[in-house]
Short mmCIF file of C-alpha atoms in Angstrom, two decimals:
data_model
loop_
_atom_site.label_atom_id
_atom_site.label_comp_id
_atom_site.label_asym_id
_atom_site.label_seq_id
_atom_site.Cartn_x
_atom_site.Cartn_y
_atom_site.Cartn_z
CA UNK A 16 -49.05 37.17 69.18
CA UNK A 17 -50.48 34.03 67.65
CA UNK A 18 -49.60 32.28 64.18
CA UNK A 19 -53.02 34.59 62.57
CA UNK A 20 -50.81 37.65 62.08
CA UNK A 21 -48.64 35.32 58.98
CA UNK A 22 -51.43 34.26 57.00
CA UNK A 23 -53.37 35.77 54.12
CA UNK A 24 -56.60 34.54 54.52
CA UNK A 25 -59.48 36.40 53.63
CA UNK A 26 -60.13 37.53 56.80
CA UNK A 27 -56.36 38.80 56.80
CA UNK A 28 -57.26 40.94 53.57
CA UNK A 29 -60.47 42.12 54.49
CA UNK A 30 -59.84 43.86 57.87
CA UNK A 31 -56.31 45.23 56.15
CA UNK A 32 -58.67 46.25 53.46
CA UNK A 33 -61.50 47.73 55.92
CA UNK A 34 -58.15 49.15 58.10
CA UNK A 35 -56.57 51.39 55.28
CA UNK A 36 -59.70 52.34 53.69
CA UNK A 37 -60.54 53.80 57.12
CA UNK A 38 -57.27 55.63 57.19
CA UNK A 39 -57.12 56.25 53.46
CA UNK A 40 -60.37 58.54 54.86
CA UNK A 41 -58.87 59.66 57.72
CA UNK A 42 -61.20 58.62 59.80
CA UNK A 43 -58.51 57.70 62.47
CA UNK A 44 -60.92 57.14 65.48
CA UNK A 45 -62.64 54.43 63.38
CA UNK A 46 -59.32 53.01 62.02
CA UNK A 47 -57.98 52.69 65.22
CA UNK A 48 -61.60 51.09 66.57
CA UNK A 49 -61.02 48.78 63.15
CA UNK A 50 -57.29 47.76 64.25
CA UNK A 51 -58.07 47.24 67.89
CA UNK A 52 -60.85 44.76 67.78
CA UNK A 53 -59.26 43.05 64.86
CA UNK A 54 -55.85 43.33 65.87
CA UNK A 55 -55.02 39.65 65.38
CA UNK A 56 -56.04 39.88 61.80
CA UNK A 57 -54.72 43.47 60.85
CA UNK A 58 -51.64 43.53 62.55
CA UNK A 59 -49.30 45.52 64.75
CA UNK A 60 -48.55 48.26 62.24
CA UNK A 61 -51.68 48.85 61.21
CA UNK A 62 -52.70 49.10 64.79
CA UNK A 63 -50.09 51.28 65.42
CA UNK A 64 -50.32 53.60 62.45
CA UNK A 65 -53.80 53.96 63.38
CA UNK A 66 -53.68 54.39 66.89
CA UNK A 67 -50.90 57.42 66.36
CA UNK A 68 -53.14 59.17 63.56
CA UNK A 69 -55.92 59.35 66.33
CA UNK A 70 -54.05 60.43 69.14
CA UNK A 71 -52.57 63.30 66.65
CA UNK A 72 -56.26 64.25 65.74
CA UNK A 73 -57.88 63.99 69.36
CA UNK A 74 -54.74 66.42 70.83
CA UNK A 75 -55.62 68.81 68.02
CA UNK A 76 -59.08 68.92 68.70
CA UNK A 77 -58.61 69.33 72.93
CA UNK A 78 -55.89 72.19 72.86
CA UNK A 79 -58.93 73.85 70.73
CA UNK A 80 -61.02 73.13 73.17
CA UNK A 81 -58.89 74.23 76.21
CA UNK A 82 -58.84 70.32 77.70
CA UNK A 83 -55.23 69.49 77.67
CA UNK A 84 -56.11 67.33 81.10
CA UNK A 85 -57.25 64.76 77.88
CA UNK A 86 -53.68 65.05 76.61
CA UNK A 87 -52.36 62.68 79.11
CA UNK A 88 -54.64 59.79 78.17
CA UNK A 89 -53.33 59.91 74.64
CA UNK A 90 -49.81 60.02 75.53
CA UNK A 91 -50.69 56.90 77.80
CA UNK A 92 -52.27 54.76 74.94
CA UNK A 93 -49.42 55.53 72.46
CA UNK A 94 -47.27 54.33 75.11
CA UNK A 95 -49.18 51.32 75.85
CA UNK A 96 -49.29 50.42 71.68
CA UNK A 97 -45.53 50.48 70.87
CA UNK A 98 -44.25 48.50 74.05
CA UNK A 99 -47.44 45.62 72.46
CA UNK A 100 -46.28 46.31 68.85
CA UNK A 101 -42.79 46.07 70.26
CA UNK A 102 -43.13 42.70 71.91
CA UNK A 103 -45.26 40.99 69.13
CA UNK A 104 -42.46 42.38 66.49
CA UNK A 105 -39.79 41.33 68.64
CA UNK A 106 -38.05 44.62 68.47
CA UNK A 107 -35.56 44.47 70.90
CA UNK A 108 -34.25 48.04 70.99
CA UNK A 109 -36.28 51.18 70.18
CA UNK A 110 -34.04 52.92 67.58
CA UNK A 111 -32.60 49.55 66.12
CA UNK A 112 -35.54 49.41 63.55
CA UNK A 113 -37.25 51.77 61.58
CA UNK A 114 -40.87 49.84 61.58
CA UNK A 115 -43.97 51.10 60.00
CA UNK A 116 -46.83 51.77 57.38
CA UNK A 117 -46.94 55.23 57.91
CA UNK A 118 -45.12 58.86 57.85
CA UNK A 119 -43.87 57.82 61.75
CA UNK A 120 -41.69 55.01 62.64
CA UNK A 121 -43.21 53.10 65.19
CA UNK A 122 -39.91 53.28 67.53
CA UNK A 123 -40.29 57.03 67.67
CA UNK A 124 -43.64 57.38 68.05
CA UNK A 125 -44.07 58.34 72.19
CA UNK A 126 -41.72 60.76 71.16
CA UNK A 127 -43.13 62.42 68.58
CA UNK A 128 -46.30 62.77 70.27
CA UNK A 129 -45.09 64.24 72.81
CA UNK A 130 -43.50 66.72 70.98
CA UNK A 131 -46.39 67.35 68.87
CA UNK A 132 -48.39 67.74 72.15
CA UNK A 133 -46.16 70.17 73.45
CA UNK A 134 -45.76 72.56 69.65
CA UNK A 135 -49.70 72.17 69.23
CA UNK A 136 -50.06 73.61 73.16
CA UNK A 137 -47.23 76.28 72.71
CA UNK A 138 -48.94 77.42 69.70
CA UNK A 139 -52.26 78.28 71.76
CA UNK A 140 -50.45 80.21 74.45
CA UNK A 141 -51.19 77.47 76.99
CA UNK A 142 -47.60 77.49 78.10
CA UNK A 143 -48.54 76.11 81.88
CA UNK A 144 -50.47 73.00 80.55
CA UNK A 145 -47.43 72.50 78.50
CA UNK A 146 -44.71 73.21 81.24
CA UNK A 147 -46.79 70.54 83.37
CA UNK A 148 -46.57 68.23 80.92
CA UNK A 149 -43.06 68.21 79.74
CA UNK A 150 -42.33 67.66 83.36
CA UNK A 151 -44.50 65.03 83.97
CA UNK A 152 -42.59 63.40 80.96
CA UNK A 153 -39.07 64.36 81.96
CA UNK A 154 -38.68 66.86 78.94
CA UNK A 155 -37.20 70.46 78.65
CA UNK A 156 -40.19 73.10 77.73
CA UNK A 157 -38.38 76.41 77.37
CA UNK A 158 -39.83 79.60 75.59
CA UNK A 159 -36.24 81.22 75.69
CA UNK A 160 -35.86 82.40 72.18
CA UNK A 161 -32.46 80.83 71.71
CA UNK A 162 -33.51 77.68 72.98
CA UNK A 163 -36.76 78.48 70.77
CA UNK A 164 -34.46 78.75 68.05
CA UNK A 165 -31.87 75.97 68.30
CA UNK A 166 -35.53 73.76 68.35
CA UNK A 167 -36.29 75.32 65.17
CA UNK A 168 -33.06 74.60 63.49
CA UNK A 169 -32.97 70.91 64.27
CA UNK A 170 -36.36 70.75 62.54
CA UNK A 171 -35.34 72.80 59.46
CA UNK A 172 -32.73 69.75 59.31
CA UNK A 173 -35.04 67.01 59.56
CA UNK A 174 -37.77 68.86 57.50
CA UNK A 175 -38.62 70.06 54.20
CA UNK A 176 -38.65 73.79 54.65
CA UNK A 177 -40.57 76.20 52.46
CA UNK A 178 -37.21 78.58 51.94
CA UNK A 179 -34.66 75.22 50.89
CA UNK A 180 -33.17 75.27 48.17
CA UNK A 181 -34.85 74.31 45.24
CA UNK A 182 -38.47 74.77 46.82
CA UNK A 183 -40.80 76.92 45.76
CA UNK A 184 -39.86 79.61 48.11
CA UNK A 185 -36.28 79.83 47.11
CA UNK A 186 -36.17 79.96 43.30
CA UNK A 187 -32.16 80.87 42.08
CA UNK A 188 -31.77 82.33 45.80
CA UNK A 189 -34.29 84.37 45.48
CA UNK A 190 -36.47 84.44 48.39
CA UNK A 191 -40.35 83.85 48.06
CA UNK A 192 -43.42 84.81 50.20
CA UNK A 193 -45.78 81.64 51.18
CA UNK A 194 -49.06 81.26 49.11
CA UNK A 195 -51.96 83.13 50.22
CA UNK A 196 -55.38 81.27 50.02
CA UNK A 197 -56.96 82.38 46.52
CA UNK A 198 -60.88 82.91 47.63
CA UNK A 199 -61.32 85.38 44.07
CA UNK A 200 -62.48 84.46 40.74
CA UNK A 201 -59.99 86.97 39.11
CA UNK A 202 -57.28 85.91 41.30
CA UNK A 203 -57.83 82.20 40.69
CA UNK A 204 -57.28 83.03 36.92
CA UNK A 205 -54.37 84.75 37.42
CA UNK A 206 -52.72 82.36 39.74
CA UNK A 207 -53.22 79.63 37.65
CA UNK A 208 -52.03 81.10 34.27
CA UNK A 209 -48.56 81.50 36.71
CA UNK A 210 -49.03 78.00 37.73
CA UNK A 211 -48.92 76.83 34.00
CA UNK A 212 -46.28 79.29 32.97
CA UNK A 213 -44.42 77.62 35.46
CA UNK A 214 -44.12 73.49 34.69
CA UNK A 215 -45.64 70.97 32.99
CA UNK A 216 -46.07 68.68 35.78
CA UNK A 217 -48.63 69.85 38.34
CA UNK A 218 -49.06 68.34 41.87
CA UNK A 219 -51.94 68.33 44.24
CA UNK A 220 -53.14 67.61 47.42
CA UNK A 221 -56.43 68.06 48.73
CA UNK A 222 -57.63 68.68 52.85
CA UNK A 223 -61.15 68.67 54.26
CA UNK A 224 -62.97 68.81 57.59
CA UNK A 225 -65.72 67.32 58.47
CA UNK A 226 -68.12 67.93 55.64
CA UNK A 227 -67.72 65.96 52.21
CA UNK A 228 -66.55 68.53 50.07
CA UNK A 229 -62.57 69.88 50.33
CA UNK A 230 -61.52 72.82 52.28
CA UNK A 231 -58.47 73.64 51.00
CA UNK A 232 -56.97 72.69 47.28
CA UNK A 233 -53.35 72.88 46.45
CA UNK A 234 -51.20 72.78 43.21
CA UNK A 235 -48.08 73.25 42.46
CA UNK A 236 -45.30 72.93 40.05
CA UNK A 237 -41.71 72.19 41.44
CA UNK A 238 -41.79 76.19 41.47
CA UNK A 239 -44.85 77.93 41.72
CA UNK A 240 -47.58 77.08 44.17
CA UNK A 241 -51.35 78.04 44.70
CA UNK A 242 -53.53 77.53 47.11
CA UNK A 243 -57.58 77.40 46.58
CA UNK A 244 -60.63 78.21 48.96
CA UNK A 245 -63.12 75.82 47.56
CA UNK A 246 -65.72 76.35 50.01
CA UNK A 247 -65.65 80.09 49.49
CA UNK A 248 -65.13 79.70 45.57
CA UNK A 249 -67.86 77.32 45.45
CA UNK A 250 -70.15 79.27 46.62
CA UNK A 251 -71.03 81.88 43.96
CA UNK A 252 -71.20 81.94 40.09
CA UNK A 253 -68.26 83.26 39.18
CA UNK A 254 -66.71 81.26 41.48
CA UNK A 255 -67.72 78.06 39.99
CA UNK A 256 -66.76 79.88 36.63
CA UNK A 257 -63.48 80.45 37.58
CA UNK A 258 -63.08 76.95 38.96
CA UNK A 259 -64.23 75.20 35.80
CA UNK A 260 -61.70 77.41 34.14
CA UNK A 261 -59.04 76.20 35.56
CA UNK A 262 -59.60 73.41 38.39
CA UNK A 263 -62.08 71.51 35.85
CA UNK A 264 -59.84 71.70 32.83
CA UNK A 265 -56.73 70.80 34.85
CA UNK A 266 -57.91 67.85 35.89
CA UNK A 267 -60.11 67.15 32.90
CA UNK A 268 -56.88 67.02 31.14
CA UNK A 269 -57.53 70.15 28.56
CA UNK A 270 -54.91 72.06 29.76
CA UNK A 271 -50.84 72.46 29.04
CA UNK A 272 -50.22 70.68 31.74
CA UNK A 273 -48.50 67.24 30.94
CA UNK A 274 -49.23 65.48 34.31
CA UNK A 275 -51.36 65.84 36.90
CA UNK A 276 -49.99 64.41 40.39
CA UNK A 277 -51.45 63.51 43.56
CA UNK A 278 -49.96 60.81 46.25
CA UNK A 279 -52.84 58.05 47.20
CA UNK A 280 -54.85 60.81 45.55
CA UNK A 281 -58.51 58.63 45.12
CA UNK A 282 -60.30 60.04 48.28
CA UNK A 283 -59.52 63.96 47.19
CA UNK A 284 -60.94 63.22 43.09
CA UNK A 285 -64.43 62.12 45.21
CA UNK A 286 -64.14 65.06 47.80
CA UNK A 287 -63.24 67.15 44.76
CA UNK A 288 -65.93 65.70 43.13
CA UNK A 289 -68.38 65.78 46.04
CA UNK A 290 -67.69 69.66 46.88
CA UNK A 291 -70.47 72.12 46.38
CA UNK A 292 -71.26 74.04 43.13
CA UNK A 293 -73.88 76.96 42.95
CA UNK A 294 -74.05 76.08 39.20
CA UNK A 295 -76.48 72.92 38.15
CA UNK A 296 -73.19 71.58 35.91
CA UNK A 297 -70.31 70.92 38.37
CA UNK A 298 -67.05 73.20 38.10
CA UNK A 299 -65.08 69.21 38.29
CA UNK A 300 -65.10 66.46 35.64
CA UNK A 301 -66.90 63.61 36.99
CA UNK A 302 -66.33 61.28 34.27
CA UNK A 303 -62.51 61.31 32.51
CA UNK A 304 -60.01 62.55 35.25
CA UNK A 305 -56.56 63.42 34.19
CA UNK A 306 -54.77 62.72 37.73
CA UNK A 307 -52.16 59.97 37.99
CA UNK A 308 -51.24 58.55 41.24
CA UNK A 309 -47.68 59.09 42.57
CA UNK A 310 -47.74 55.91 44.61
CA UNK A 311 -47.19 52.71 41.99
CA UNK A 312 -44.99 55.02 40.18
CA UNK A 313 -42.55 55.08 43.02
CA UNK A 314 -43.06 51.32 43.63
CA UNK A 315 -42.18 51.09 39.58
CA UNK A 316 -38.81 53.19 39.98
CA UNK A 317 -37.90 51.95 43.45
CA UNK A 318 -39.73 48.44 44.32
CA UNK A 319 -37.43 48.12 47.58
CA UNK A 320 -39.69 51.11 48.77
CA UNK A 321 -42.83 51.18 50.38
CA UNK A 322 -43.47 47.38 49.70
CA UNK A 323 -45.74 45.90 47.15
CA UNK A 324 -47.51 48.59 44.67
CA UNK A 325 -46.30 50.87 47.32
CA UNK A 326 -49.43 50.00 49.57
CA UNK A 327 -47.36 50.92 52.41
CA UNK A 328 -46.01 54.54 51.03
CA UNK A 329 -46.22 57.69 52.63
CA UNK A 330 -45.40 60.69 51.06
CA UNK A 331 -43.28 61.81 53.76
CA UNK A 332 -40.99 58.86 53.50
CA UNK A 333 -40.97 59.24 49.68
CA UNK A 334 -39.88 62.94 50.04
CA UNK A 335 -37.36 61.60 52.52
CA UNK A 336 -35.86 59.06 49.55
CA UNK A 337 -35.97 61.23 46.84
CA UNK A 338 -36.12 64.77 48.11
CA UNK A 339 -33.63 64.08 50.82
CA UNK A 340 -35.88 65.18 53.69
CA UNK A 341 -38.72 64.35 55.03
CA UNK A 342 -42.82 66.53 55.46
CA UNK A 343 -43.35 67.63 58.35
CA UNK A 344 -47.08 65.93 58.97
CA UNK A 345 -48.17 67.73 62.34
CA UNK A 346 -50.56 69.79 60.39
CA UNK A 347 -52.26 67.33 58.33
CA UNK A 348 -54.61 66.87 61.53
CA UNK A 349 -55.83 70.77 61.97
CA UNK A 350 -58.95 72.27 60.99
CA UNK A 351 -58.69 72.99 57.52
CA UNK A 352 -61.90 74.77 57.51
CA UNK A 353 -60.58 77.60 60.20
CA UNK A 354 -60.51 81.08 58.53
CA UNK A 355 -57.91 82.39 58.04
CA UNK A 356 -54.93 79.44 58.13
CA UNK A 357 -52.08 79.47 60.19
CA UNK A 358 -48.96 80.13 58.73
CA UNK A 359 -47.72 76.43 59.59
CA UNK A 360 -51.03 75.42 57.22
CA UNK A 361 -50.09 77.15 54.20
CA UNK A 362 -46.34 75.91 54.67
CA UNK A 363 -47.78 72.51 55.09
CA UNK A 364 -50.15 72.73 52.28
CA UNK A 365 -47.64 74.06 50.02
CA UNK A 366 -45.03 71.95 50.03
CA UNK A 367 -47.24 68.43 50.60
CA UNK A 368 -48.51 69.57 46.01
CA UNK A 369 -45.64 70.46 45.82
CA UNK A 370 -43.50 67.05 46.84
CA UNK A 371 -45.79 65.25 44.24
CA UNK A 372 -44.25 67.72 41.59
CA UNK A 373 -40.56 67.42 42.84
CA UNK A 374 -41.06 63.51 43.45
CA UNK A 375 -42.61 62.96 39.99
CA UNK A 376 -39.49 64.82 38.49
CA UNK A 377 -37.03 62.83 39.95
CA UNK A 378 -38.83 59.72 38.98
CA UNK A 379 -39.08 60.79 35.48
CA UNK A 380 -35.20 60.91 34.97
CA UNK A 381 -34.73 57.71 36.69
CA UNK A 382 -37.49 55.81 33.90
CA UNK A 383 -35.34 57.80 31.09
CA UNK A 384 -32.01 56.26 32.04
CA UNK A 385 -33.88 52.86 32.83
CA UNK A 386 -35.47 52.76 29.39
CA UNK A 387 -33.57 54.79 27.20
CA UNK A 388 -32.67 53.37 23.41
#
């Protein structure tokens, strides 16, 4: 790799600048278009970051469509981008660095994707496509239940679970249920009076599809969690009522709440903003917005983290710092708009609010000791 990838020119900026607005989107197959062609001037992370997000969203999209014979080519071009990134970063040993702008180190990347590959496959019954896979690869694919369940535990290890301690689902050892999607005005309201009952610092997190608007809206408090069917709110009066009620004044800062969290959260205030309304005023404030970003404020408390302003952050990595464990991402690539979700989709949803929530906490008593009278 030439001298181009040490320099900040403009050009340098710009196609960073085009790269992770692209990804900031998630529109991976055009980030990863972005990073190829202008590799030289966006760099091997980037490239890398944005060739894994794609392959992630193309193998979700095939095992939907029954074409896991288009599983192989990702696998191949994931492969083919870390032994590059590897060379032009002069990484001698996979494993000896963790390297990366995203949720993925780039050293463990073919591996993750294959694993991915193999969960997203098991979890459609095509158990034959993944058998002939993991072989191909040189990988164990058992659906033993032990072995089923000793996989399970070493991801409850590496991953935030629902049911740990201190999440939402296990409040003083008790045991609690995952969120159901609220699609009712009159559950809405009552959700969200538990909501602020429950904290004064409110994450969110916000998915979509295709369309402009957002699928799926979550909150959450470092106890209490709800999770909102815009599309199917949106879509009547009272719906749009109810969302006003609480949605709108959340985030239009009239409620109890003290903070409102999100992580890189500028893309889901437009989506939020763009969603539909059967009402001619819109249920969300499109002036003022309340919502605070949880990004600089982790580059404030920990600058050694995520690099400058925390550009390179990902909330999985943050959880990871603070939290102790890291999100599980795999389902940040699913259809969002599917009725109903998966189980792994609430989970996922869930705990992604409320990570801002628990983050922001943590953060909070590190700025009291550092500027405390």
């Amino acid at each position: 790799i030439d001298s181009l990838l040490r320099q900040d020119t403009i050009a340098h900026l710009t196609t960073k600048a085009l790269i992770d607005t692209a990804l900031d989107l998630r529109l991976y197959r055009r980030a990863d278009l972005f990073a190829s062609k202008f590799y030289a001037f966006g760099g091997p992370e980037r490239f890398a970051e944005a060739r894994f997000l794609h392959a992630c969203e193309t193998i979700t999209k095939v095992v939907k469509r029954k074409q896991p014979q288009i599983i192989e080519k990702q696998i191949a071009r994931i492969d083919e981008c870390v032994e590059r990134v590897r060379i032009d970063l002069n990484l001698s040993d996979v494993g000896e660095h963790k390297i990366g702008i995203g949720e993925v180190p780039i050293e463990t990347m073919p591996e993750y994707i294959r694993e991915f590959a193999l969960r997203r496959l098991r979890t459609s019954n095509m158990s034959a496509a993944a058998l002939r896979l993991a072989n191909l690869w040189g990988m164990n694919y058992e659906e033993d239940p032990a072995i089923l369940a000793e996989e399970e535990k070493r991801r409850q290890l590496t991953y935030v679970q629902w049911n740990d301690e201190g999440s939402p689902g296990n409040i003083g050892g008790k045991s609690q249920p995952l969120p159901d999607l609220v699609s009712d005005a009159v559950d809405l309201r009552g959700e969200f009076k538990v909501l602020l009952q429950s904290g004064e610092t409110v994450g969110f997190d916000a998915e979509w599809g295709e369309d402009n608007g957002v699928a799926v809206l979550q909150l959450s408090t470092v106890s209490h969690s709800i999770l909102i069917d815009i599309p199917a709110l949106s879509s009547n009066d009272e719906g749009c009522k109810a969302l006003q009620a609480t949605v709108g004044q959340l985030f239009a800062g009239l409620t109890s709440a003290r903070y409102v969290i999100g992580f890189g959260c500028k893309e889901d205030i437009k989506r939020l903003r763009d969603s539909p309304c059967s009402r001619s005023v819109h249920w969300f404030p499109h002036n003022n917005c309340a919502a605070r970003d949880l990004r600089p404020l982790i580059a404030e408390a920990t600058p050694s983290l995520g690099g400058r302003g925390g550009q390179h952050l990902g909330l999985s990595r943050s959880t990871e710092s603070f939290l102790g464990k890291q999100l599980d991402k795999a389902e940040q690539c699913s259809d969002w708009c599917q009725r109903p979700l998966s189980t792994e989709q609430r989970e996922y949803a869930a705990l992604d609010a409320w990570a801002c929530a628990a983050i922001h906490a943590k953060i909070s008593k590190i700025f009291d000791q550092r500027y405390k009278v």
